[in-house]
Amino acid sequence: MGKTSSRIALAVLALATTIAAHAEMSEIKVAQQYGIGYLPLMIMEDQKLIEKHAKAAGLDVKVGWAKFAGGNVMNDALLSNSLQFASGGVGPLVTIWARTRGNLDVKGVSAINSMPLYLNTRNPAVKTIKDFTEKDRIALPAVKVSIQAVTLQMAAEQAFGEGQQNRLDALTVSMSHPDGQTALLSGASEITAHFSSPPFQYQQLKTPGIHTVLNSFDVLGGPATFNVVWTTSKFRSENPKLYDAFVLALDEATAIINKDKKAAAETYLRLAKGKDSVADILAMLNDPNVEFTTTPQNVMKYVDFMAKIGSIKVKPASWKDLFFPNAHGLSGS
């Protein structure tokens, strides 16, 4: 009887060990940045959509949310495992995808939106990017890495010629969008231009003397993904239900926005504590160039450019290599 009890105890211990080994995380952290582009994530946080879909899959999870100023800092947090889902522009995703090939294998979970990015300035002498001088400073989320920085490099090559992509890099300064906007509009800062995103770029244009120098869609030759979400292959393989819950939550949040944009505008103002009117935010959401979609668009133009100038050492064969299989059925580019 003692031997039988011992065998049962060992079997129970083995089963418990197996269950523990396959248990998914009970707490995760998701990061977002500033602006309307992150509205789906804001709704996911506000309505606890990840928790909802995790519960439907039999999991109880606590979701923490963090705000970051740029994708470079977020990538460091992801690599140190203090963050499970990062979000930002295509540039930081491409950078960490190339950096982690063969080890952590970071990939995109989904696109979040497609929207134009404006480079605005208060300097009346600057009509095109060729007019910037040493007296100008351009605020953007992360020098060399952010989607704004990569777009500016693409524009510099187009304006100044092959090999001149870094021509304006020395003028760029890493700042969060709220700080960059405050600096630009103060008139007293060294910051004379700001490469931002909605709602900041539209807010700036309401100030007399502020004008747009560059539109990212002109540089890309058409609509392009602005924000994406990414994570490590390790997290996805060890937490398949949580991963799927995140994807379902993002799909639901995107549908919520597209179903009722006025309600989405009201939600954004409540969560962002913005000073715009509902009409202002609704006008931005109704801009035909602003689209909330999980389908990646034009990401390979960024990839091709970054590979050409050597900022990534390995290049995906197609956009699908950048994303996990859940996105592969979409008509991306």
mmCIF file of C-alpha atoms in Angstrom:
data_model
loop_
_atom_site.group_PDB
_atom_site.id
_atom_site.type_symbol
_atom_site.label_atom_id
_atom_site.label_comp_id
_atom_site.label_asym_id
_atom_site.label_seq_id
_atom_site.Cartn_x
_atom_site.Cartn_y
_atom_site.Cartn_z
ATOM 1 C CA MET A 1 0.000 0.000 0.000
ATOM 2 C CA GLY A 2 2.894 2.314 0.817
ATOM 3 C CA LYS A 3 4.415 1.689 -2.615
ATOM 4 C CA THR A 4 1.088 2.417 -4.288
ATOM 5 C CA SER A 5 0.700 5.668 -2.379
ATOM 6 C CA SER A 6 4.235 6.613 -3.328
ATOM 7 C CA ARG A 7 3.542 5.951 -7.007
ATOM 8 C CA ILE A 8 0.329 7.999 -6.849
ATOM 9 C CA ALA A 9 2.165 10.860 -5.169
ATOM 10 C CA LEU A 10 4.872 10.785 -7.832
ATOM 11 C CA ALA A 11 2.257 10.698 -10.590
ATOM 12 C CA VAL A 12 0.415 13.668 -9.073
ATOM 13 C CA LEU A 13 3.704 15.581 -8.746
ATOM 14 C CA ALA A 14 4.594 14.815 -12.357
ATOM 15 C CA LEU A 15 1.164 15.968 -13.519
ATOM 16 C CA ALA A 16 1.412 19.161 -11.473
ATOM 17 C CA THR A 17 4.873 19.838 -12.923
ATOM 18 C CA THR A 18 3.566 19.297 -16.458
ATOM 19 C CA ILE A 19 0.598 21.613 -15.869
ATOM 20 C CA ALA A 20 2.897 24.275 -14.373
ATOM 21 C CA ALA A 21 5.252 23.983 -17.331
ATOM 22 C CA HIS A 22 2.373 24.650 -19.709
ATOM 23 C CA ALA A 23 0.635 27.315 -17.607
ATOM 24 C CA GLU A 24 0.345 30.610 -19.389
ATOM 25 C CA MET A 25 1.381 33.900 -17.804
ATOM 26 C CA SER A 26 -1.035 35.286 -15.226
ATOM 27 C CA GLU A 27 0.173 38.850 -15.739
ATOM 28 C CA ILE A 28 1.313 40.630 -18.910
ATOM 29 C CA LYS A 29 2.286 44.167 -19.817
ATOM 30 C CA VAL A 30 1.302 45.968 -23.019
ATOM 31 C CA ALA A 31 2.844 49.218 -24.226
ATOM 32 C CA GLN A 32 1.408 52.057 -26.241
ATOM 33 C CA GLN A 33 2.559 55.505 -27.275
ATOM 34 C CA TYR A 34 0.778 58.837 -27.660
ATOM 35 C CA GLY A 35 -1.855 59.787 -30.207
ATOM 36 C CA ILE A 36 -4.948 58.701 -32.091
ATOM 37 C CA GLY A 37 -3.036 55.878 -33.777
ATOM 38 C CA TYR A 38 -3.166 53.975 -30.482
ATOM 39 C CA LEU A 39 -6.940 54.338 -30.025
ATOM 40 C CA PRO A 40 -7.569 50.577 -30.507
ATOM 41 C CA LEU A 41 -5.158 49.824 -27.658
ATOM 42 C CA MET A 42 -6.745 52.526 -25.511
ATOM 43 C CA ILE A 43 -10.153 50.888 -26.041
ATOM 44 C CA MET A 44 -8.671 47.466 -25.266
ATOM 45 C CA GLU A 45 -7.388 48.840 -21.963
ATOM 46 C CA ASP A 46 -10.558 50.761 -21.116
ATOM 47 C CA GLN A 47 -12.950 47.902 -21.862
ATOM 48 C CA LYS A 48 -10.601 45.157 -20.616
ATOM 49 C CA LEU A 49 -10.935 43.312 -23.908
ATOM 50 C CA ILE A 50 -7.800 41.188 -23.485
ATOM 51 C CA GLU A 51 -9.091 39.991 -20.115
ATOM 52 C CA LYS A 52 -12.494 39.271 -21.682
ATOM 53 C CA HIS A 53 -11.123 37.090 -24.485
ATOM 54 C CA ALA A 54 -8.613 35.394 -22.171
ATOM 55 C CA LYS A 55 -11.432 34.486 -19.793
ATOM 56 C CA ALA A 56 -13.393 32.994 -22.689
ATOM 57 C CA ALA A 57 -10.343 30.789 -23.305
ATOM 58 C CA GLY A 58 -10.263 29.707 -19.649
ATOM 59 C CA LEU A 59 -7.526 32.081 -18.467
ATOM 60 C CA ASP A 60 -7.462 34.763 -15.798
ATOM 61 C CA VAL A 61 -4.882 37.407 -16.648
ATOM 62 C CA LYS A 62 -3.941 40.768 -15.213
ATOM 63 C CA VAL A 63 -2.994 43.239 -17.942
ATOM 64 C CA GLY A 64 -0.717 46.160 -17.141
ATOM 65 C CA TRP A 65 -0.365 49.092 -19.536
ATOM 66 C CA ALA A 66 2.616 51.375 -20.023
ATOM 67 C CA LYS A 67 3.179 54.563 -22.042
ATOM 68 C CA PHE A 68 6.445 54.982 -23.936
ATOM 69 C CA ALA A 69 7.768 57.922 -25.931
ATOM 70 C CA GLY A 70 9.381 55.817 -28.665
ATOM 71 C CA GLY A 71 9.834 52.341 -30.074
ATOM 72 C CA ASN A 72 13.549 52.114 -29.240
ATOM 73 C CA VAL A 73 12.923 52.165 -25.465
ATOM 74 C CA MET A 74 10.016 49.784 -25.932
ATOM 75 C CA ASN A 75 12.219 47.290 -27.772
ATOM 76 C CA ASP A 76 14.676 47.261 -24.880
ATOM 77 C CA ALA A 77 11.807 46.501 -22.488
ATOM 78 C CA LEU A 78 10.571 43.695 -24.747
ATOM 79 C CA LEU A 79 14.025 42.105 -24.928
ATOM 80 C CA SER A 80 14.368 42.232 -21.136
ATOM 81 C CA ASN A 81 10.975 40.487 -20.799
ATOM 82 C CA SER A 82 9.516 43.366 -18.793
ATOM 83 C CA LEU A 83 7.058 43.883 -21.660
ATOM 84 C CA GLN A 84 5.055 41.324 -23.657
ATOM 85 C CA PHE A 85 3.482 43.442 -26.413
ATOM 86 C CA ALA A 86 5.159 46.503 -27.930
ATOM 87 C CA SER A 87 3.514 48.972 -30.288
ATOM 88 C CA GLY A 88 4.845 51.680 -32.530
ATOM 89 C CA GLY A 89 5.848 52.508 -36.066
ATOM 90 C CA VAL A 90 7.031 50.082 -38.734
ATOM 91 C CA GLY A 91 10.659 51.241 -38.311
ATOM 92 C CA PRO A 92 11.173 49.879 -34.777
ATOM 93 C CA LEU A 93 9.477 46.592 -35.733
ATOM 94 C CA VAL A 94 11.742 46.084 -38.743
ATOM 95 C CA THR A 95 14.781 46.958 -36.614
ATOM 96 C CA ILE A 96 14.033 44.441 -33.856
ATOM 97 C CA TRP A 97 12.900 41.783 -36.349
ATOM 98 C CA ALA A 98 16.322 41.911 -37.998
ATOM 99 C CA ARG A 99 18.133 42.146 -34.657
ATOM 100 C CA THR A 100 16.465 39.048 -33.163
ATOM 101 C CA ARG A 101 16.484 36.653 -36.112
ATOM 102 C CA GLY A 102 17.498 33.188 -34.941
ATOM 103 C CA ASN A 103 17.027 33.873 -31.219
ATOM 104 C CA LEU A 104 13.965 35.666 -29.817
ATOM 105 C CA ASP A 105 12.475 36.002 -33.312
ATOM 106 C CA VAL A 106 10.370 39.100 -32.711
ATOM 107 C CA LYS A 107 7.555 39.483 -35.253
ATOM 108 C CA GLY A 108 4.532 41.644 -35.875
ATOM 109 C CA VAL A 109 1.222 40.583 -34.361
ATOM 110 C CA SER A 110 -0.869 42.987 -36.407
ATOM 111 C CA ALA A 111 -1.057 46.370 -38.045
ATOM 112 C CA ILE A 112 -3.151 48.902 -36.123
ATOM 113 C CA ASN A 113 -3.810 51.599 -38.686
ATOM 114 C CA SER A 114 -2.840 53.419 -41.852
ATOM 115 C CA MET A 115 -2.468 57.201 -41.621
ATOM 116 C CA PRO A 116 -0.295 60.019 -42.963
ATOM 117 C CA LEU A 117 2.399 61.662 -40.843
ATOM 118 C CA TYR A 118 3.087 65.386 -41.254
ATOM 119 C CA LEU A 119 6.342 67.210 -40.714
ATOM 120 C CA ASN A 120 5.212 70.660 -39.576
ATOM 121 C CA THR A 121 7.347 73.743 -38.987
ATOM 122 C CA ARG A 122 7.009 77.248 -37.639
ATOM 123 C CA ASN A 123 9.948 78.495 -39.750
ATOM 124 C CA PRO A 124 8.458 80.549 -42.637
ATOM 125 C CA ALA A 125 11.671 80.119 -44.653
ATOM 126 C CA VAL A 126 11.238 76.336 -44.807
ATOM 127 C CA LYS A 127 9.056 75.420 -47.770
ATOM 128 C CA THR A 128 10.595 71.980 -48.418
ATOM 129 C CA ILE A 129 13.040 69.843 -46.433
ATOM 130 C CA LYS A 130 15.853 71.303 -48.553
ATOM 131 C CA ASP A 131 15.349 74.599 -46.717
ATOM 132 C CA PHE A 132 16.250 73.309 -43.244
ATOM 133 C CA THR A 133 19.532 74.720 -41.893
ATOM 134 C CA GLU A 134 21.749 74.265 -38.848
ATOM 135 C CA LYS A 135 19.482 76.716 -37.027
ATOM 136 C CA ASP A 136 16.567 74.243 -37.198
ATOM 137 C CA ARG A 137 15.845 71.280 -34.952
ATOM 138 C CA ILE A 138 13.267 68.620 -35.794
ATOM 139 C CA ALA A 139 11.522 66.780 -32.950
ATOM 140 C CA LEU A 140 10.509 63.152 -33.551
ATOM 141 C CA PRO A 141 9.971 60.096 -31.305
ATOM 142 C CA ALA A 142 13.376 58.410 -31.723
ATOM 143 C CA VAL A 143 16.365 59.541 -33.783
ATOM 144 C CA LYS A 144 17.195 57.136 -36.654
ATOM 145 C CA VAL A 145 14.786 54.413 -35.437
ATOM 146 C CA SER A 146 11.235 55.811 -35.322
ATOM 147 C CA ILE A 147 8.996 55.619 -38.368
ATOM 148 C CA GLN A 148 9.241 59.415 -38.619
ATOM 149 C CA ALA A 149 13.050 59.244 -38.627
ATOM 150 C CA VAL A 150 13.111 56.559 -41.340
ATOM 151 C CA THR A 151 10.560 58.477 -43.425
ATOM 152 C CA LEU A 152 12.689 61.615 -43.110
ATOM 153 C CA GLN A 153 15.722 59.647 -44.321
ATOM 154 C CA MET A 154 13.737 58.389 -47.311
ATOM 155 C CA ALA A 155 12.639 61.936 -48.082
ATOM 156 C CA ALA A 156 16.222 63.207 -47.734
ATOM 157 C CA GLU A 157 17.442 60.661 -50.265
ATOM 158 C CA GLN A 158 14.665 61.675 -52.644
ATOM 159 C CA ALA A 159 15.485 65.371 -52.217
ATOM 160 C CA PHE A 160 19.290 65.342 -52.069
ATOM 161 C CA GLY A 161 20.168 62.211 -54.034
ATOM 162 C CA GLU A 162 21.421 58.673 -53.550
ATOM 163 C CA GLY A 163 23.493 58.208 -50.396
ATOM 164 C CA GLN A 164 22.223 61.451 -48.836
ATOM 165 C CA GLN A 165 19.678 59.800 -46.529
ATOM 166 C CA ASN A 166 21.449 61.012 -43.373
ATOM 167 C CA ARG A 167 21.595 64.641 -44.520
ATOM 168 C CA LEU A 168 19.079 65.852 -41.910
ATOM 169 C CA ASP A 169 19.807 63.375 -39.087
ATOM 170 C CA ALA A 170 21.974 65.890 -37.198
ATOM 171 C CA LEU A 171 18.951 68.200 -36.919
ATOM 172 C CA THR A 172 16.694 65.594 -35.299
ATOM 173 C CA VAL A 173 15.965 65.398 -31.574
ATOM 174 C CA SER A 174 14.236 62.527 -29.728
ATOM 175 C CA MET A 175 11.116 63.785 -27.939
ATOM 176 C CA SER A 176 7.698 62.410 -27.080
ATOM 177 C CA HIS A 177 4.912 63.883 -29.207
ATOM 178 C CA PRO A 178 3.421 65.961 -26.356
ATOM 179 C CA ASP A 179 6.845 67.413 -25.491
ATOM 180 C CA GLY A 180 7.728 68.003 -29.133
ATOM 181 C CA GLN A 181 4.470 69.829 -29.725
ATOM 182 C CA THR A 182 4.913 72.012 -26.640
ATOM 183 C CA ALA A 183 8.429 72.917 -27.784
ATOM 184 C CA LEU A 184 7.308 73.716 -31.336
ATOM 185 C CA LEU A 185 4.362 75.879 -30.319
ATOM 186 C CA SER A 186 6.210 77.740 -27.550
ATOM 187 C CA GLY A 187 8.217 79.685 -30.100
ATOM 188 C CA ALA A 188 11.030 79.928 -27.567
ATOM 189 C CA SER A 189 12.538 76.471 -28.028
ATOM 190 C CA GLU A 190 15.279 75.373 -30.432
ATOM 191 C CA ILE A 191 12.661 73.033 -31.912
ATOM 192 C CA THR A 192 11.399 74.642 -35.135
ATOM 193 C CA ALA A 193 9.764 71.549 -36.621
ATOM 194 C CA HIS A 194 7.950 68.450 -35.404
ATOM 195 C CA PHE A 195 7.422 65.172 -37.302
ATOM 196 C CA SER A 196 4.484 63.709 -35.418
ATOM 197 C CA SER A 197 1.126 62.000 -36.012
ATOM 198 C CA PRO A 198 -2.594 62.568 -35.393
ATOM 199 C CA PRO A 199 -3.914 64.368 -33.400
ATOM 200 C CA PHE A 200 -0.777 66.452 -32.834
ATOM 201 C CA GLN A 201 -0.114 67.349 -36.473
ATOM 202 C CA TYR A 202 -3.690 68.609 -36.932
ATOM 203 C CA GLN A 203 -3.635 70.542 -33.660
ATOM 204 C CA GLN A 204 -0.414 72.279 -34.698
ATOM 205 C CA LEU A 205 -1.887 73.429 -38.011
ATOM 206 C CA LYS A 206 -4.529 75.429 -36.120
ATOM 207 C CA THR A 207 -1.767 77.691 -34.819
ATOM 208 C CA PRO A 208 -1.003 80.652 -37.114
ATOM 209 C CA GLY A 209 2.399 80.335 -38.757
ATOM 210 C CA ILE A 210 2.576 76.537 -38.611
ATOM 211 C CA HIS A 211 2.640 74.801 -41.989
ATOM 212 C CA THR A 212 3.322 71.323 -43.374
ATOM 213 C CA VAL A 213 6.629 70.639 -45.111
ATOM 214 C CA LEU A 214 6.279 66.906 -45.706
ATOM 215 C CA ASN A 215 3.536 64.252 -45.838
ATOM 216 C CA SER A 216 4.640 60.620 -45.384
ATOM 217 C CA PHE A 217 2.166 59.369 -48.010
ATOM 218 C CA ASP A 218 3.958 61.524 -50.603
ATOM 219 C CA VAL A 219 7.274 59.940 -49.635
ATOM 220 C CA LEU A 220 5.829 56.401 -49.749
ATOM 221 C CA GLY A 221 3.824 56.975 -52.903
ATOM 222 C CA GLY A 222 0.513 56.124 -51.242
ATOM 223 C CA PRO A 223 -1.189 54.956 -48.038
ATOM 224 C CA ALA A 224 1.018 53.085 -45.581
ATOM 225 C CA THR A 225 0.814 51.430 -42.189
ATOM 226 C CA PHE A 226 1.819 53.750 -39.361
ATOM 227 C CA ASN A 227 1.472 51.624 -36.216
ATOM 228 C CA VAL A 228 1.943 47.925 -35.575
ATOM 229 C CA VAL A 229 2.074 45.601 -32.550
ATOM 230 C CA TRP A 230 4.856 43.066 -32.043
ATOM 231 C CA THR A 231 6.042 40.411 -29.592
ATOM 232 C CA THR A 232 8.564 37.567 -29.294
ATOM 233 C CA SER A 233 8.090 34.094 -30.764
ATOM 234 C CA LYS A 234 8.908 32.744 -27.287
ATOM 235 C CA PHE A 235 5.947 34.541 -25.728
ATOM 236 C CA ARG A 236 3.617 33.396 -28.501
ATOM 237 C CA SER A 237 4.674 29.753 -28.316
ATOM 238 C CA GLU A 238 4.479 29.628 -24.506
ATOM 239 C CA ASN A 239 1.223 31.613 -24.268
ATOM 240 C CA PRO A 240 -0.890 30.669 -27.308
ATOM 241 C CA LYS A 241 -4.232 31.412 -25.643
ATOM 242 C CA LEU A 242 -3.079 34.816 -24.374
ATOM 243 C CA TYR A 243 -1.669 35.638 -27.798
ATOM 244 C CA ASP A 244 -4.967 34.741 -29.455
ATOM 245 C CA ALA A 245 -6.867 36.730 -26.825
ATOM 246 C CA PHE A 246 -4.798 39.799 -27.703
ATOM 247 C CA VAL A 247 -5.499 39.362 -31.432
ATOM 248 C CA LEU A 248 -9.237 38.962 -30.815
ATOM 249 C CA ALA A 249 -9.240 42.001 -28.506
ATOM 250 C CA LEU A 250 -7.519 44.127 -31.154
ATOM 251 C CA ASP A 251 -9.987 42.952 -33.811
ATOM 252 C CA GLU A 252 -12.888 43.869 -31.525
ATOM 253 C CA ALA A 253 -11.462 47.305 -30.672
ATOM 254 C CA THR A 254 -10.894 48.044 -34.372
ATOM 255 C CA ALA A 255 -14.489 47.069 -35.154
ATOM 256 C CA ILE A 256 -15.747 49.310 -32.324
ATOM 257 C CA ILE A 257 -13.962 52.330 -33.835
ATOM 258 C CA ASN A 258 -15.138 51.679 -37.380
ATOM 259 C CA LYS A 259 -18.734 51.043 -36.310
ATOM 260 C CA ASP A 260 -19.224 54.365 -34.500
ATOM 261 C CA LYS A 261 -16.527 56.994 -35.007
ATOM 262 C CA LYS A 262 -18.338 59.643 -32.977
ATOM 263 C CA ALA A 263 -18.372 57.336 -29.955
ATOM 264 C CA ALA A 264 -14.709 56.511 -30.680
ATOM 265 C CA ALA A 265 -13.877 60.230 -30.700
ATOM 266 C CA GLU A 266 -15.620 60.669 -27.351
ATOM 267 C CA THR A 267 -13.710 57.687 -25.950
ATOM 268 C CA TYR A 268 -10.392 59.093 -27.157
ATOM 269 C CA LEU A 269 -11.028 62.475 -25.523
ATOM 270 C CA ARG A 270 -12.073 60.860 -22.253
ATOM 271 C CA LEU A 271 -9.014 58.609 -22.111
ATOM 272 C CA ALA A 272 -6.422 61.035 -23.502
ATOM 273 C CA LYS A 273 -7.879 63.939 -21.493
ATOM 274 C CA GLY A 274 -7.506 66.003 -24.652
ATOM 275 C CA LYS A 275 -8.607 69.617 -25.049
ATOM 276 C CA ASP A 276 -9.967 69.158 -28.570
ATOM 277 C CA SER A 277 -13.706 69.045 -29.182
ATOM 278 C CA VAL A 278 -15.473 65.842 -30.187
ATOM 279 C CA ALA A 279 -15.984 67.469 -33.613
ATOM 280 C CA ASP A 280 -12.214 68.016 -33.945
ATOM 281 C CA ILE A 281 -11.342 64.385 -33.180
ATOM 282 C CA LEU A 282 -14.216 63.108 -35.316
ATOM 283 C CA ALA A 283 -12.913 65.138 -38.263
ATOM 284 C CA MET A 284 -9.521 63.439 -37.842
ATOM 285 C CA LEU A 285 -11.113 59.983 -37.656
ATOM 286 C CA ASN A 286 -13.180 60.782 -40.763
ATOM 287 C CA ASP A 287 -10.128 61.903 -42.753
ATOM 288 C CA PRO A 288 -10.238 59.525 -45.769
ATOM 289 C CA ASN A 289 -6.497 58.956 -45.320
ATOM 290 C CA VAL A 290 -6.939 57.762 -41.722
ATOM 291 C CA GLU A 291 -7.931 54.103 -41.514
ATOM 292 C CA PHE A 292 -8.041 51.711 -38.578
ATOM 293 C CA THR A 293 -7.155 48.352 -40.061
ATOM 294 C CA THR A 294 -5.167 45.274 -39.041
ATOM 295 C CA THR A 295 -3.911 44.776 -42.620
ATOM 296 C CA PRO A 296 -0.260 45.820 -43.178
ATOM 297 C CA GLN A 297 0.134 48.298 -46.040
ATOM 298 C CA ASN A 298 3.308 49.333 -47.873
ATOM 299 C CA VAL A 299 5.586 48.046 -45.086
ATOM 300 C CA MET A 300 8.019 46.564 -47.620
ATOM 301 C CA LYS A 301 8.913 50.043 -48.889
ATOM 302 C CA TYR A 302 10.344 50.760 -45.455
ATOM 303 C CA VAL A 303 12.030 47.345 -45.352
ATOM 304 C CA ASP A 304 13.643 47.782 -48.778
ATOM 305 C CA PHE A 305 14.946 51.226 -47.858
ATOM 306 C CA MET A 306 16.317 50.160 -44.472
ATOM 307 C CA ALA A 307 18.070 47.190 -46.071
ATOM 308 C CA LYS A 308 19.518 49.362 -48.831
ATOM 309 C CA ILE A 309 21.073 51.877 -46.435
ATOM 310 C CA GLY A 310 22.352 49.133 -44.125
ATOM 311 C CA SER A 311 20.272 49.888 -41.039
ATOM 312 C CA ILE A 312 19.186 46.232 -41.081
ATOM 313 C CA LYS A 313 21.580 43.412 -41.984
ATOM 314 C CA VAL A 314 18.964 40.815 -42.945
ATOM 315 C CA LYS A 315 15.887 41.391 -45.066
ATOM 316 C CA PRO A 316 12.524 39.593 -45.036
ATOM 317 C CA ALA A 317 11.543 38.099 -48.382
ATOM 318 C CA SER A 318 7.996 39.445 -48.025
ATOM 319 C CA TRP A 319 5.839 41.303 -45.524
ATOM 320 C CA LYS A 320 4.606 37.934 -44.238
ATOM 321 C CA ASP A 321 8.077 37.139 -42.880
ATOM 322 C CA LEU A 322 7.679 40.169 -40.592
ATOM 323 C CA PHE A 323 4.384 38.960 -39.127
ATOM 324 C CA PHE A 324 3.061 35.900 -37.314
ATOM 325 C CA PRO A 325 0.744 33.535 -39.263
ATOM 326 C CA ASN A 326 -2.490 35.064 -37.938
ATOM 327 C CA ALA A 327 -1.860 38.037 -40.284
ATOM 328 C CA HIS A 328 -0.899 36.017 -43.358
ATOM 329 C CA GLY A 329 -4.436 35.671 -44.703
ATOM 330 C CA LEU A 330 -4.768 39.461 -45.072
ATOM 331 C CA SER A 331 -4.100 41.285 -48.343
ATOM 332 C CA GLY A 332 -1.002 43.046 -47.032
ATOM 333 C CA SER A 333 1.891 44.662 -48.870
#
